[in-house]
mmCIF file of C-alpha atoms in Angstrom:
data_model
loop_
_atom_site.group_PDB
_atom_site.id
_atom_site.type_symbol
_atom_site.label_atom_id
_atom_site.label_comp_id
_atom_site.label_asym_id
_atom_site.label_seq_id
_atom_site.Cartn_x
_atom_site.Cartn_y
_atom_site.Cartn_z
ATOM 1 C CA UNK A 1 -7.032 -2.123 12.333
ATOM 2 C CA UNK A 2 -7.982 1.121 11.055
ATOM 3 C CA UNK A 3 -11.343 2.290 9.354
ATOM 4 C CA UNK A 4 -11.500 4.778 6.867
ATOM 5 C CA UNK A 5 -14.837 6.361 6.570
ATOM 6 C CA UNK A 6 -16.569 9.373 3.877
ATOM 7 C CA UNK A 7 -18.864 11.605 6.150
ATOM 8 C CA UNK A 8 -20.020 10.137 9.579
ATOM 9 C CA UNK A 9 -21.447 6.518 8.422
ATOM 10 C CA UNK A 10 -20.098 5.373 5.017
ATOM 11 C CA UNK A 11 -17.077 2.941 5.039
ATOM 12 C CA UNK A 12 -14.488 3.610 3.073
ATOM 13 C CA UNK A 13 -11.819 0.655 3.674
ATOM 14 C CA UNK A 14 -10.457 -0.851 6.534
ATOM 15 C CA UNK A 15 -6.905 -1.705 6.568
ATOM 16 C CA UNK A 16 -5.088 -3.991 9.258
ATOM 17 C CA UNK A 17 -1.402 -4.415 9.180
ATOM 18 C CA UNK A 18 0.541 -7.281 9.354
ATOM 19 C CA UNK A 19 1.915 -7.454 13.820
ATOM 20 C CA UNK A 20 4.936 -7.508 12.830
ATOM 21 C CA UNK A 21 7.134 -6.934 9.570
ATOM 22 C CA UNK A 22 10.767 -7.841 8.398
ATOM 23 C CA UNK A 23 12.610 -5.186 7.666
ATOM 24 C CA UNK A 24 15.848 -5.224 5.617
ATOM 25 C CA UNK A 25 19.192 -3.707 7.721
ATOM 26 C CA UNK A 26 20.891 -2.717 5.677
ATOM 27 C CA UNK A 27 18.316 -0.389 3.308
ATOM 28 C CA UNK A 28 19.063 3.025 2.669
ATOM 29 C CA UNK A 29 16.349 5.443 1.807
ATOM 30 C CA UNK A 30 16.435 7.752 -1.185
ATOM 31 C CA UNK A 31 14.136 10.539 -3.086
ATOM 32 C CA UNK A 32 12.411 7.434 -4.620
ATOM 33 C CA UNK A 33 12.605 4.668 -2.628
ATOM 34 C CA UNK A 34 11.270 5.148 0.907
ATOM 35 C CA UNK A 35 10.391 1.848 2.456
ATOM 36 C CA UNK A 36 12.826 -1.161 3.841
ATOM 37 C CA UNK A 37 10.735 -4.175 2.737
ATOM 38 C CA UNK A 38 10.992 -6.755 0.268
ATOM 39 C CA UNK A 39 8.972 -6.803 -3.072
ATOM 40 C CA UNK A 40 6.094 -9.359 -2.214
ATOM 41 C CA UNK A 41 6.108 -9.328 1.343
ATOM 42 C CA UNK A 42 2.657 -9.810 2.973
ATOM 43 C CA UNK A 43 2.156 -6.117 4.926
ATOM 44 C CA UNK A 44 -1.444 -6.393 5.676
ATOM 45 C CA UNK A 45 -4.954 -6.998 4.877
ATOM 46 C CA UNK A 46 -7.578 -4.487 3.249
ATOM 47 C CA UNK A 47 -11.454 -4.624 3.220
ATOM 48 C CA UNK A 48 -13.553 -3.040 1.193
ATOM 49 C CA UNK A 49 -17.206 -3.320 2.176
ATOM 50 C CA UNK A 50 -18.381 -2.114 -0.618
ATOM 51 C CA UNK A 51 -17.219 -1.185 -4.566
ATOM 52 C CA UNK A 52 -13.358 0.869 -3.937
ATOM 53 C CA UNK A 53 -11.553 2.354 -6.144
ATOM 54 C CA UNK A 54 -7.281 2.230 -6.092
ATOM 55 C CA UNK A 55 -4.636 4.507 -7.098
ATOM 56 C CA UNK A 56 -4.859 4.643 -10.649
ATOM 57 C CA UNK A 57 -8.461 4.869 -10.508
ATOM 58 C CA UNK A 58 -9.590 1.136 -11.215
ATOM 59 C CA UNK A 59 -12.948 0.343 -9.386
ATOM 60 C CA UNK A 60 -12.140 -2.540 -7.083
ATOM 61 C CA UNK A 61 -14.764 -5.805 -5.623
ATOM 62 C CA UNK A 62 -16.107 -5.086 -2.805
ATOM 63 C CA UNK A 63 -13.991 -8.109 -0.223
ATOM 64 C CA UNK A 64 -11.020 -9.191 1.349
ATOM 65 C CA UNK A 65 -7.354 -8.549 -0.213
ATOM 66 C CA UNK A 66 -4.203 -8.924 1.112
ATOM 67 C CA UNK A 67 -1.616 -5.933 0.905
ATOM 68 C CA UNK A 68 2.101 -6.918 -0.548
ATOM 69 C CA UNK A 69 4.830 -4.447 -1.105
ATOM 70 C CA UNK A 70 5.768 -4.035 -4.728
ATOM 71 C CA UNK A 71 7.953 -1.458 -6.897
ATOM 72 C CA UNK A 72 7.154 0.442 -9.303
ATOM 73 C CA UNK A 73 9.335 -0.850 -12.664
ATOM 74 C CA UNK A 74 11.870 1.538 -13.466
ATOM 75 C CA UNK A 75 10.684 1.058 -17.415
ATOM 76 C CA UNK A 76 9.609 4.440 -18.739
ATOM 77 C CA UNK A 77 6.206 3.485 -19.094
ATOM 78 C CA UNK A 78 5.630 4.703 -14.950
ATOM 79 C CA UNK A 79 7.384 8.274 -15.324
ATOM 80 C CA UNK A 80 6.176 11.132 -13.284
ATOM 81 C CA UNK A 81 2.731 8.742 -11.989
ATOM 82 C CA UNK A 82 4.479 8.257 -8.791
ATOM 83 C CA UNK A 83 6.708 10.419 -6.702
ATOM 84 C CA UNK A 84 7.607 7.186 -5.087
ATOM 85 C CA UNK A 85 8.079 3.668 -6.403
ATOM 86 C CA UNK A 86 6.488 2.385 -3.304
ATOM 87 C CA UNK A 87 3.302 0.551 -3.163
ATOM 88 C CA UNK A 88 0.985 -2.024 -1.974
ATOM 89 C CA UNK A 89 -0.480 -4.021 -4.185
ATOM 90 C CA UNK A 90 -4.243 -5.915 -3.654
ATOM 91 C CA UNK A 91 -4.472 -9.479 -3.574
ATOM 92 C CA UNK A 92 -7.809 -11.139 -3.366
ATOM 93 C CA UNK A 93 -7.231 -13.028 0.131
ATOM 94 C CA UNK A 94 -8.961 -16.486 -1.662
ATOM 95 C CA UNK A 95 -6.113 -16.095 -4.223
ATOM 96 C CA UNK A 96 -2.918 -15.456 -1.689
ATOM 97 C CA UNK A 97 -2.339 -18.452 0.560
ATOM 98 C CA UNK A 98 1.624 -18.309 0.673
ATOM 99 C CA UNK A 99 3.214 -17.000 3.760
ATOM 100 C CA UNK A 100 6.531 -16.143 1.489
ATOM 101 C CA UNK A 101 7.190 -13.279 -0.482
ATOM 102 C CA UNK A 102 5.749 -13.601 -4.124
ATOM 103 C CA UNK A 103 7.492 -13.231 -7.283
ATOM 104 C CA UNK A 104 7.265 -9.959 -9.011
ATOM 105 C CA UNK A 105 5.459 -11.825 -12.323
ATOM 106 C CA UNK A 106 3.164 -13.972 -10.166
ATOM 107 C CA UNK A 107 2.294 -10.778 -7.781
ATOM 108 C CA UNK A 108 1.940 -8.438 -11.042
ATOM 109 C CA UNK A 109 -0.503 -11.143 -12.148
ATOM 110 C CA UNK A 110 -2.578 -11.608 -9.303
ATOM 111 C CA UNK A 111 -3.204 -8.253 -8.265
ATOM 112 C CA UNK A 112 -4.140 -6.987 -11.816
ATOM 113 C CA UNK A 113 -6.312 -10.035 -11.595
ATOM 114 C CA UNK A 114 -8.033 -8.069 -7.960
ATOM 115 C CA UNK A 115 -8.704 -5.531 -10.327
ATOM 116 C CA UNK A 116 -10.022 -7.196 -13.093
ATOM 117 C CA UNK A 117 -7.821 -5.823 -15.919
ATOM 118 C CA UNK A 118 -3.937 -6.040 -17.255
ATOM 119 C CA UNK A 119 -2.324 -3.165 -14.655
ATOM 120 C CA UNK A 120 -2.322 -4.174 -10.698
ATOM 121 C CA UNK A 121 -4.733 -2.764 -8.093
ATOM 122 C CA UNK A 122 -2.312 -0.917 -5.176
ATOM 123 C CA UNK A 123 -2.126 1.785 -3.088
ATOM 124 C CA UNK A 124 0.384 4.684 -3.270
ATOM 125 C CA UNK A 125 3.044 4.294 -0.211
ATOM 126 C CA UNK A 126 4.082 8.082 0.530
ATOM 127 C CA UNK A 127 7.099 10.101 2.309
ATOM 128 C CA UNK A 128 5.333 9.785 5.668
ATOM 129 C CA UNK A 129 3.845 12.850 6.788
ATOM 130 C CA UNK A 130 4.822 14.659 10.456
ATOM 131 C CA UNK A 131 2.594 13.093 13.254
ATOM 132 C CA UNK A 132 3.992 10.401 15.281
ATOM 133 C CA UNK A 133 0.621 8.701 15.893
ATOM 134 C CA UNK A 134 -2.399 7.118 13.949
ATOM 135 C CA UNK A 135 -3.721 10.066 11.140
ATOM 136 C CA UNK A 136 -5.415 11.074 7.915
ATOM 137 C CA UNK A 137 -4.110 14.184 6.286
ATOM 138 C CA UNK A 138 -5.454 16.024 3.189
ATOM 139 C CA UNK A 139 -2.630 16.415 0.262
ATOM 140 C CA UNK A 140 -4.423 19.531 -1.523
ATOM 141 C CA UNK A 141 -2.206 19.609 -4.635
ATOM 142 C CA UNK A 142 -3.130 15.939 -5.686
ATOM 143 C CA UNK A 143 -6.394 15.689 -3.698
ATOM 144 C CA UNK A 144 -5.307 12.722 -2.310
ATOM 145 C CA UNK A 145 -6.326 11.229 1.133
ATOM 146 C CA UNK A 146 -3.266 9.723 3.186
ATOM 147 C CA UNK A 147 -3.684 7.666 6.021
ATOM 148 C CA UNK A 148 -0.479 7.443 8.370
ATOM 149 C CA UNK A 149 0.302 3.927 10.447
ATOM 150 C CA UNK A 150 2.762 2.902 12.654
ATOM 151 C CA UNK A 151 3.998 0.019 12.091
ATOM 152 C CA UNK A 152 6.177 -2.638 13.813
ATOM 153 C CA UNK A 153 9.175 -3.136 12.209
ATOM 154 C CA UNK A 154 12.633 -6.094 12.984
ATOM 155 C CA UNK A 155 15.414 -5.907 11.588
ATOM 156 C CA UNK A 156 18.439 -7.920 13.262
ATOM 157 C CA UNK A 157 16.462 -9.014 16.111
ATOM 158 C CA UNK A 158 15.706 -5.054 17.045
ATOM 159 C CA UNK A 159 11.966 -4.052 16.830
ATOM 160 C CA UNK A 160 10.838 -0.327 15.867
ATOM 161 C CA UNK A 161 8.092 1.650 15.047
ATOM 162 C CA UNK A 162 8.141 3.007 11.348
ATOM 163 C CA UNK A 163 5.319 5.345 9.865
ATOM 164 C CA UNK A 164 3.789 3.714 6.754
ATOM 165 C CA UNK A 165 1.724 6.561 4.335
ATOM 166 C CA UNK A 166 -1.093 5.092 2.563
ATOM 167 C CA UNK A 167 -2.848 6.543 0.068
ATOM 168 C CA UNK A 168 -6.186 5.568 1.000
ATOM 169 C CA UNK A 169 -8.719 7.838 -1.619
ATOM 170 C CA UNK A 170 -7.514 9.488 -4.711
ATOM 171 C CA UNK A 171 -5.416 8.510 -7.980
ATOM 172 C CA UNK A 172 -2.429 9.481 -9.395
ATOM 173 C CA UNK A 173 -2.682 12.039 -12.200
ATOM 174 C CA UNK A 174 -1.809 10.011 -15.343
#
């Protein structure tokens, strides 16, 4: 797992992902879609010791959530708050005992629920940055915080490493 920490002492978030994760062969990347995994699909666990905050600003429990990968709707309602419709969306962990990939509705519900209001908590998923290890880069134009994972990836029965970008503190611009 990783720890994300403000200064020398304070916490942040600590984010663990799943060993390993299912990848889809056959995806093809584009401008908006960066990310081979299934909407749903359990990618990880999140702590937040104390109060957090999400993408679109939403304060956050402090606890346990689970991290499932969800897309943005293509609806009109979304356009120009993302460059990406990539995200991971929070789960309370007491709420998410299925091993299977969830149903956008059910998912939708559940993480808005995390949140405590009618929009789902998540996390941004970005173009991943340059470094081929564990990092944390600045994005000065948004003032976003992006932390940069490897992560370990199958697809056919052939494992590879994949950079996942997370952003980890600051909100989209809406």
């Amino acid at each position: 797992g990783v720890r994300i920490k403000r200064g020398s002492s304070r916490t942040v978030c600590e984010i663990w992902l799943c060993k390993e994760l299912a990848t889809d062969p056959d995806f093809e990347k584009s401008p908006v879609r960066l990310y081979p995994f299934e909407p749903g699909q359990l990618m990880g666990l999140l702590h937040f010791p104390r109060r957090g905050s999400e993408f679109r600003d939403q304060t956050v429990s402090s606890g346990w959530y689970t991290l499932r990968f969800g897309l943005q709707p293509i609806d009109g309602n979304h356009e120009g708050t993302s460059p990406t419709r990539d995200f991971l969306m929070l789960v309370a962990a007491e709420n998410d005992d299925l091993p299977e990939n969830w149903e956008d509705e059910s998912l939708v519900e559940a993480s808005a629920e995390a949140a405590g209001s009618s929009h789902p908590a998540m996390l941004c998923l970005q173009r991943p940055g340059d470094a081929a290890e564990l990092s944390l880069r600045h994005d000065d134009v948004n003032d976003w915080w992006i932390l940069q994972l490897q992560a370990n990836t199958t697809a056919d029965q052939k494992s590879k490493a994949i950079p996942i970008d997370i952003v980890v503190v600051g909100h989209a611009a809406e």
